[in-house]
Amino acid sequence: MDIRNALIAQNYASNLAATKAQPTAGAALTGAAQDFMATLRQSEQAAMTAMTQGGDPHTLVQALAQTELAVQTAVTVRDKVVEAYQEILRMPV
């Protein structure tokens, strides 16, 4: 009887992590969207500073490169989502 209880307790402890709340895909997408918007805001601020106050051109170029990378990433993710959606539509019912 004691061995059974020990095995049950051990299995319960090993499976306890599966019952905890996991971050959802929606939370991950929200975080990614917020990071994307923050990158765009920083780049816009760097551009405005460079244009109006004679800011550092190196900072402007770096901000524009980060923005370009963020936009390319967003477009790639969008393309993958559209492709997955089209694959779902092609599935036979």
Short mmCIF file of N, CA, C and O in Angstrom, two decimals:
data_model
loop_
_atom_site.label_atom_id
_atom_site.label_comp_id
_atom_site.label_asym_id
_atom_site.label_seq_id
_atom_site.Cartn_x
_atom_site.Cartn_y
_atom_site.Cartn_z
N MET A 1 0.80 -1.19 0.00
CA MET A 1 0.00 0.00 0.00
C MET A 1 0.85 1.26 0.00
O MET A 1 0.51 2.22 -0.66
N ASP A 2 1.93 1.26 0.74
CA ASP A 2 2.79 2.43 0.81
C ASP A 2 3.46 2.71 -0.52
O ASP A 2 3.67 3.87 -0.89
N ILE A 3 3.79 1.67 -1.26
CA ILE A 3 4.42 1.85 -2.57
C ILE A 3 3.44 2.50 -3.53
O ILE A 3 3.81 3.40 -4.30
N ARG A 4 2.19 2.08 -3.47
CA ARG A 4 1.17 2.70 -4.34
C ARG A 4 1.03 4.19 -4.05
O ARG A 4 0.95 5.00 -4.97
N ASN A 5 0.95 4.51 -2.78
CA ASN A 5 0.82 5.93 -2.41
C ASN A 5 2.03 6.73 -2.86
O ASN A 5 1.89 7.87 -3.33
N ALA A 6 3.20 6.14 -2.75
CA ALA A 6 4.42 6.84 -3.17
C ALA A 6 4.40 7.04 -4.68
O ALA A 6 4.77 8.12 -5.18
N LEU A 7 3.98 6.04 -5.44
CA LEU A 7 3.91 6.16 -6.90
C LEU A 7 2.86 7.18 -7.32
O LEU A 7 3.09 7.97 -8.24
N ILE A 8 1.73 7.16 -6.64
CA ILE A 8 0.68 8.13 -6.95
C ILE A 8 1.18 9.55 -6.68
O ILE A 8 0.99 10.46 -7.48
N ALA A 9 1.83 9.74 -5.54
CA ALA A 9 2.35 11.06 -5.19
C ALA A 9 3.41 11.50 -6.19
O ALA A 9 3.47 12.68 -6.60
N GLN A 10 4.26 10.57 -6.62
CA GLN A 10 5.30 10.89 -7.58
C GLN A 10 4.69 11.27 -8.94
O GLN A 10 5.10 12.25 -9.56
N ASN A 11 3.70 10.52 -9.39
CA ASN A 11 3.04 10.85 -10.66
C ASN A 11 2.31 12.17 -10.57
O ASN A 11 2.30 12.95 -11.52
N TYR A 12 1.68 12.41 -9.44
CA TYR A 12 0.98 13.68 -9.25
C TYR A 12 1.96 14.85 -9.33
O TYR A 12 1.70 15.85 -10.00
N ALA A 13 3.09 14.71 -8.67
CA ALA A 13 4.09 15.79 -8.67
C ALA A 13 4.66 16.01 -10.07
O ALA A 13 4.88 17.15 -10.48
N SER A 14 4.87 14.94 -10.82
CA SER A 14 5.43 15.10 -12.17
C SER A 14 4.43 15.71 -13.14
O SER A 14 4.80 16.38 -14.09
N ASN A 15 3.12 15.49 -12.92
CA ASN A 15 2.09 16.03 -13.80
C ASN A 15 1.52 17.36 -13.32
O ASN A 15 0.67 17.93 -13.99
N LEU A 16 1.97 17.85 -12.20
CA LEU A 16 1.45 19.08 -11.65
C LEU A 16 1.73 20.27 -12.57
O LEU A 16 0.90 21.17 -12.70
N ALA A 17 2.86 20.25 -13.24
CA ALA A 17 3.21 21.36 -14.14
C ALA A 17 2.22 21.46 -15.30
O ALA A 17 1.98 22.56 -15.81
N ALA A 18 1.63 20.35 -15.70
CA ALA A 18 0.68 20.38 -16.82
C ALA A 18 -0.62 21.08 -16.46
O ALA A 18 -1.34 21.55 -17.33
N THR A 19 -0.92 21.17 -15.18
CA THR A 19 -2.17 21.80 -14.77
C THR A 19 -2.03 23.30 -14.55
O THR A 19 -3.03 23.99 -14.41
N LYS A 20 -0.81 23.80 -14.53
CA LYS A 20 -0.61 25.24 -14.34
C LYS A 20 -0.95 25.99 -15.62
O LYS A 20 -0.82 25.46 -16.72
N ALA A 21 -1.38 27.22 -15.45
CA ALA A 21 -1.74 28.05 -16.61
C ALA A 21 -0.50 28.33 -17.44
O ALA A 21 0.53 28.74 -16.93
N GLN A 22 -0.63 28.10 -18.72
CA GLN A 22 0.45 28.37 -19.66
C GLN A 22 0.15 29.66 -20.41
O GLN A 22 -1.01 29.96 -20.65
N PRO A 23 1.20 30.41 -20.78
CA PRO A 23 0.93 31.61 -21.58
C PRO A 23 0.30 31.22 -22.91
O PRO A 23 0.71 30.25 -23.54
N THR A 24 -0.69 31.96 -23.30
CA THR A 24 -1.40 31.63 -24.54
C THR A 24 -0.73 32.27 -25.73
O THR A 24 0.10 33.17 -25.60
N ALA A 25 -1.11 31.82 -26.89
CA ALA A 25 -0.58 32.40 -28.12
C ALA A 25 -1.02 33.85 -28.25
O ALA A 25 -0.30 34.69 -28.79
N GLY A 26 -2.22 34.15 -27.75
CA GLY A 26 -2.71 35.53 -27.80
C GLY A 26 -1.84 36.47 -27.00
O GLY A 26 -1.58 37.60 -27.42
N ALA A 27 -1.37 36.01 -25.84
CA ALA A 27 -0.49 36.84 -25.02
C ALA A 27 0.85 37.06 -25.73
O ALA A 27 1.41 38.15 -25.68
N ALA A 28 1.34 36.04 -26.40
CA ALA A 28 2.60 36.17 -27.13
C ALA A 28 2.45 37.14 -28.29
O ALA A 28 3.35 37.96 -28.55
N LEU A 29 1.33 37.06 -28.99
CA LEU A 29 1.10 37.97 -30.12
C LEU A 29 0.93 39.40 -29.64
O LEU A 29 1.40 40.34 -30.28
N THR A 30 0.27 39.57 -28.49
CA THR A 30 0.10 40.91 -27.94
C THR A 30 1.45 41.50 -27.58
O THR A 30 1.72 42.67 -27.87
N GLY A 31 2.30 40.70 -26.97
CA GLY A 31 3.64 41.17 -26.62
C GLY A 31 4.47 41.51 -27.85
O GLY A 31 5.18 42.52 -27.87
N ALA A 32 4.35 40.70 -28.88
CA ALA A 32 5.09 40.97 -30.11
C ALA A 32 4.58 42.25 -30.77
O ALA A 32 5.38 43.05 -31.28
N ALA A 33 3.28 42.45 -30.75
CA ALA A 33 2.72 43.68 -31.34
C ALA A 33 3.15 44.91 -30.56
O ALA A 33 3.46 45.95 -31.15
N GLN A 34 3.21 44.79 -29.25
CA GLN A 34 3.66 45.92 -28.43
C GLN A 34 5.14 46.23 -28.69
O GLN A 34 5.53 47.40 -28.76
N ASP A 35 5.96 45.19 -28.83
CA ASP A 35 7.37 45.40 -29.15
C ASP A 35 7.53 46.06 -30.52
O ASP A 35 8.37 46.94 -30.71
N PHE A 36 6.71 45.62 -31.48
CA PHE A 36 6.75 46.20 -32.82
C PHE A 36 6.40 47.68 -32.77
O PHE A 36 7.10 48.51 -33.36
N MET A 37 5.35 48.02 -32.05
CA MET A 37 4.93 49.43 -31.94
C MET A 37 5.99 50.26 -31.21
O MET A 37 6.24 51.41 -31.57
N ALA A 38 6.62 49.68 -30.20
CA ALA A 38 7.67 50.40 -29.48
C ALA A 38 8.86 50.69 -30.40
O ALA A 38 9.43 51.79 -30.36
N THR A 39 9.21 49.74 -31.25
CA THR A 39 10.29 49.94 -32.20
C THR A 39 9.95 51.06 -33.18
O THR A 39 10.78 51.92 -33.47
N LEU A 40 8.71 51.06 -33.66
CA LEU A 40 8.30 52.11 -34.59
C LEU A 40 8.31 53.49 -33.92
O LEU A 40 8.75 54.48 -34.53
N ARG A 41 7.85 53.55 -32.68
CA ARG A 41 7.85 54.83 -31.97
C ARG A 41 9.28 55.35 -31.75
O ARG A 41 9.55 56.54 -31.90
N GLN A 42 10.19 54.45 -31.36
CA GLN A 42 11.58 54.86 -31.14
C GLN A 42 12.21 55.36 -32.43
O GLN A 42 12.94 56.36 -32.43
N SER A 43 11.93 54.70 -33.52
CA SER A 43 12.47 55.12 -34.81
C SER A 43 11.90 56.47 -35.22
O SER A 43 12.62 57.33 -35.74
N GLU A 44 10.62 56.64 -35.01
CA GLU A 44 10.00 57.92 -35.34
C GLU A 44 10.58 59.05 -34.51
O GLU A 44 10.87 60.14 -35.02
N GLN A 45 10.79 58.77 -33.24
CA GLN A 45 11.37 59.79 -32.35
C GLN A 45 12.80 60.12 -32.78
O GLN A 45 13.20 61.28 -32.80
N ALA A 46 13.58 59.10 -33.15
CA ALA A 46 14.95 59.34 -33.61
C ALA A 46 14.94 60.15 -34.90
O ALA A 46 15.78 61.05 -35.09
N ALA A 47 14.01 59.86 -35.81
CA ALA A 47 13.93 60.60 -37.06
C ALA A 47 13.55 62.05 -36.81
O ALA A 47 14.13 62.97 -37.41
N MET A 48 12.59 62.27 -35.93
CA MET A 48 12.18 63.64 -35.62
C MET A 48 13.31 64.43 -34.97
O MET A 48 13.53 65.60 -35.29
N THR A 49 14.05 63.78 -34.09
CA THR A 49 15.17 64.45 -33.44
C THR A 49 16.26 64.79 -34.45
O THR A 49 16.83 65.89 -34.42
N ALA A 50 16.54 63.86 -35.36
CA ALA A 50 17.57 64.10 -36.36
C ALA A 50 17.18 65.22 -37.31
O ALA A 50 18.02 66.01 -37.74
N MET A 51 15.91 65.30 -37.64
CA MET A 51 15.45 66.32 -38.59
C MET A 51 15.33 67.71 -37.96
O MET A 51 15.68 68.70 -38.59
N THR A 52 14.84 67.76 -36.74
CA THR A 52 14.56 69.07 -36.14
C THR A 52 15.68 69.61 -35.28
O THR A 52 15.92 70.82 -35.26
N GLN A 53 16.39 68.74 -34.58
CA GLN A 53 17.40 69.21 -33.64
C GLN A 53 18.81 68.84 -34.05
O GLN A 53 19.75 69.02 -33.27
N GLY A 54 18.96 68.30 -35.24
CA GLY A 54 20.30 67.94 -35.70
C GLY A 54 20.89 66.80 -34.90
O GLY A 54 22.05 66.84 -34.52
N GLY A 55 20.09 65.77 -34.65
CA GLY A 55 20.54 64.61 -33.87
C GLY A 55 21.61 63.82 -34.60
O GLY A 55 21.99 64.11 -35.73
N ASP A 56 22.11 62.82 -33.92
CA ASP A 56 23.18 61.97 -34.45
C ASP A 56 22.68 61.16 -35.65
O ASP A 56 21.71 60.41 -35.53
N PRO A 57 23.31 61.30 -36.81
CA PRO A 57 22.86 60.55 -37.98
C PRO A 57 23.05 59.04 -37.82
O PRO A 57 22.29 58.26 -38.37
N HIS A 58 24.07 58.66 -37.04
CA HIS A 58 24.30 57.23 -36.81
C HIS A 58 23.11 56.61 -36.08
O HIS A 58 22.67 55.51 -36.41
N THR A 59 22.57 57.32 -35.11
CA THR A 59 21.41 56.85 -34.37
C THR A 59 20.20 56.73 -35.29
O THR A 59 19.42 55.77 -35.20
N LEU A 60 20.05 57.69 -36.20
CA LEU A 60 18.95 57.65 -37.16
C LEU A 60 19.06 56.43 -38.07
O LEU A 60 18.07 55.71 -38.28
N VAL A 61 20.22 56.17 -38.59
CA VAL A 61 20.42 55.02 -39.48
C VAL A 61 20.16 53.72 -38.73
O VAL A 61 19.52 52.80 -39.25
N GLN A 62 20.63 53.64 -37.49
CA GLN A 62 20.41 52.44 -36.69
C GLN A 62 18.91 52.25 -36.42
O GLN A 62 18.40 51.13 -36.52
N ALA A 63 18.21 53.31 -36.10
CA ALA A 63 16.77 53.22 -35.84
C ALA A 63 16.02 52.80 -37.09
O ALA A 63 15.09 51.98 -37.03
N LEU A 64 16.40 53.34 -38.23
CA LEU A 64 15.74 52.96 -39.49
C LEU A 64 16.00 51.50 -39.85
O LEU A 64 15.11 50.82 -40.35
N ALA A 65 17.20 51.01 -39.56
CA ALA A 65 17.52 49.61 -39.82
C ALA A 65 16.69 48.70 -38.91
O ALA A 65 16.18 47.65 -39.36
N GLN A 66 16.51 49.09 -37.65
CA GLN A 66 15.68 48.30 -36.74
C GLN A 66 14.23 48.29 -37.20
O GLN A 66 13.55 47.27 -37.14
N THR A 67 13.76 49.43 -37.67
CA THR A 67 12.39 49.51 -38.16
C THR A 67 12.20 48.63 -39.39
O THR A 67 11.20 47.92 -39.52
N GLU A 68 13.16 48.68 -40.30
CA GLU A 68 13.07 47.85 -41.50
C GLU A 68 13.03 46.37 -41.15
O GLU A 68 12.22 45.61 -41.69
N LEU A 69 13.84 45.96 -40.19
CA LEU A 69 13.85 44.57 -39.76
C LEU A 69 12.53 44.19 -39.11
O LEU A 69 11.98 43.10 -39.37
N ALA A 70 11.97 45.08 -38.30
CA ALA A 70 10.69 44.81 -37.64
C ALA A 70 9.57 44.68 -38.67
O ALA A 70 8.71 43.79 -38.56
N VAL A 71 9.56 45.55 -39.66
CA VAL A 71 8.52 45.49 -40.69
C VAL A 71 8.66 44.21 -41.52
O VAL A 71 7.66 43.55 -41.83
N GLN A 72 9.87 43.84 -41.87
CA GLN A 72 10.08 42.61 -42.64
C GLN A 72 9.63 41.39 -41.84
O GLN A 72 9.02 40.47 -42.40
N THR A 73 9.89 41.40 -40.55
CA THR A 73 9.45 40.29 -39.69
C THR A 73 7.93 40.23 -39.64
O THR A 73 7.34 39.15 -39.74
N ALA A 74 7.29 41.38 -39.48
CA ALA A 74 5.82 41.42 -39.43
C ALA A 74 5.21 40.93 -40.74
O ALA A 74 4.22 40.18 -40.73
N VAL A 75 5.80 41.30 -41.86
CA VAL A 75 5.29 40.87 -43.16
C VAL A 75 5.47 39.36 -43.33
O VAL A 75 4.58 38.66 -43.82
N THR A 76 6.60 38.83 -42.87
CA THR A 76 6.83 37.39 -42.95
C THR A 76 5.83 36.62 -42.11
O THR A 76 5.28 35.60 -42.55
N VAL A 77 5.57 37.10 -40.91
CA VAL A 77 4.59 36.44 -40.04
C VAL A 77 3.20 36.51 -40.66
O VAL A 77 2.46 35.52 -40.68
N ARG A 78 2.85 37.67 -41.20
CA ARG A 78 1.55 37.80 -41.86
C ARG A 78 1.42 36.83 -43.02
O ARG A 78 0.39 36.17 -43.20
N ASP A 79 2.47 36.70 -43.83
CA ASP A 79 2.43 35.78 -44.96
C ASP A 79 2.24 34.33 -44.50
O ASP A 79 1.50 33.57 -45.12
N LYS A 80 2.91 33.96 -43.41
CA LYS A 80 2.77 32.60 -42.89
C LYS A 80 1.35 32.35 -42.37
O LYS A 80 0.80 31.27 -42.56
N VAL A 81 0.76 33.34 -41.74
CA VAL A 81 -0.61 33.20 -41.23
C VAL A 81 -1.57 33.06 -42.40
O VAL A 81 -2.47 32.20 -42.37
N VAL A 82 -1.41 33.87 -43.42
CA VAL A 82 -2.29 33.78 -44.60
C VAL A 82 -2.12 32.42 -45.28
O VAL A 82 -3.10 31.78 -45.68
N GLU A 83 -0.89 31.96 -45.38
CA GLU A 83 -0.63 30.65 -46.00
C GLU A 83 -1.29 29.53 -45.19
O GLU A 83 -1.91 28.62 -45.77
N ALA A 84 -1.21 29.60 -43.87
CA ALA A 84 -1.84 28.58 -43.03
C ALA A 84 -3.35 28.63 -43.18
O ALA A 84 -4.01 27.58 -43.24
N TYR A 85 -3.91 29.82 -43.24
CA TYR A 85 -5.36 29.97 -43.41
C TYR A 85 -5.80 29.37 -44.75
O TYR A 85 -6.82 28.68 -44.83
N GLN A 86 -5.03 29.61 -45.79
CA GLN A 86 -5.37 29.06 -47.10
C GLN A 86 -5.28 27.54 -47.09
O GLN A 86 -6.09 26.86 -47.74
N GLU A 87 -4.32 27.00 -46.37
CA GLU A 87 -4.21 25.54 -46.26
C GLU A 87 -5.44 24.96 -45.55
O GLU A 87 -5.94 23.91 -45.93
N ILE A 88 -5.92 25.66 -44.52
CA ILE A 88 -7.12 25.21 -43.82
C ILE A 88 -8.32 25.23 -44.76
O ILE A 88 -9.14 24.31 -44.75
N LEU A 89 -8.42 26.27 -45.58
CA LEU A 89 -9.54 26.35 -46.52
C LEU A 89 -9.51 25.23 -47.56
O LEU A 89 -10.55 24.83 -48.07
N ARG A 90 -8.33 24.77 -47.90
CA ARG A 90 -8.21 23.70 -48.90
C ARG A 90 -8.52 22.32 -48.36
O ARG A 90 -8.64 21.37 -49.13
N MET A 91 -8.62 22.19 -47.04
CA MET A 91 -8.88 20.87 -46.44
C MET A 91 -10.27 20.38 -46.83
O MET A 91 -11.23 21.15 -46.79
N PRO A 92 -10.36 19.10 -47.17
CA PRO A 92 -11.69 18.56 -47.49
C PRO A 92 -12.53 18.43 -46.22
O PRO A 92 -12.00 18.14 -45.15
N VAL A 93 -13.79 18.67 -46.38
CA VAL A 93 -14.70 18.61 -45.21
C VAL A 93 -15.25 17.22 -45.03
O VAL A 93 -15.51 16.46 -45.83
#
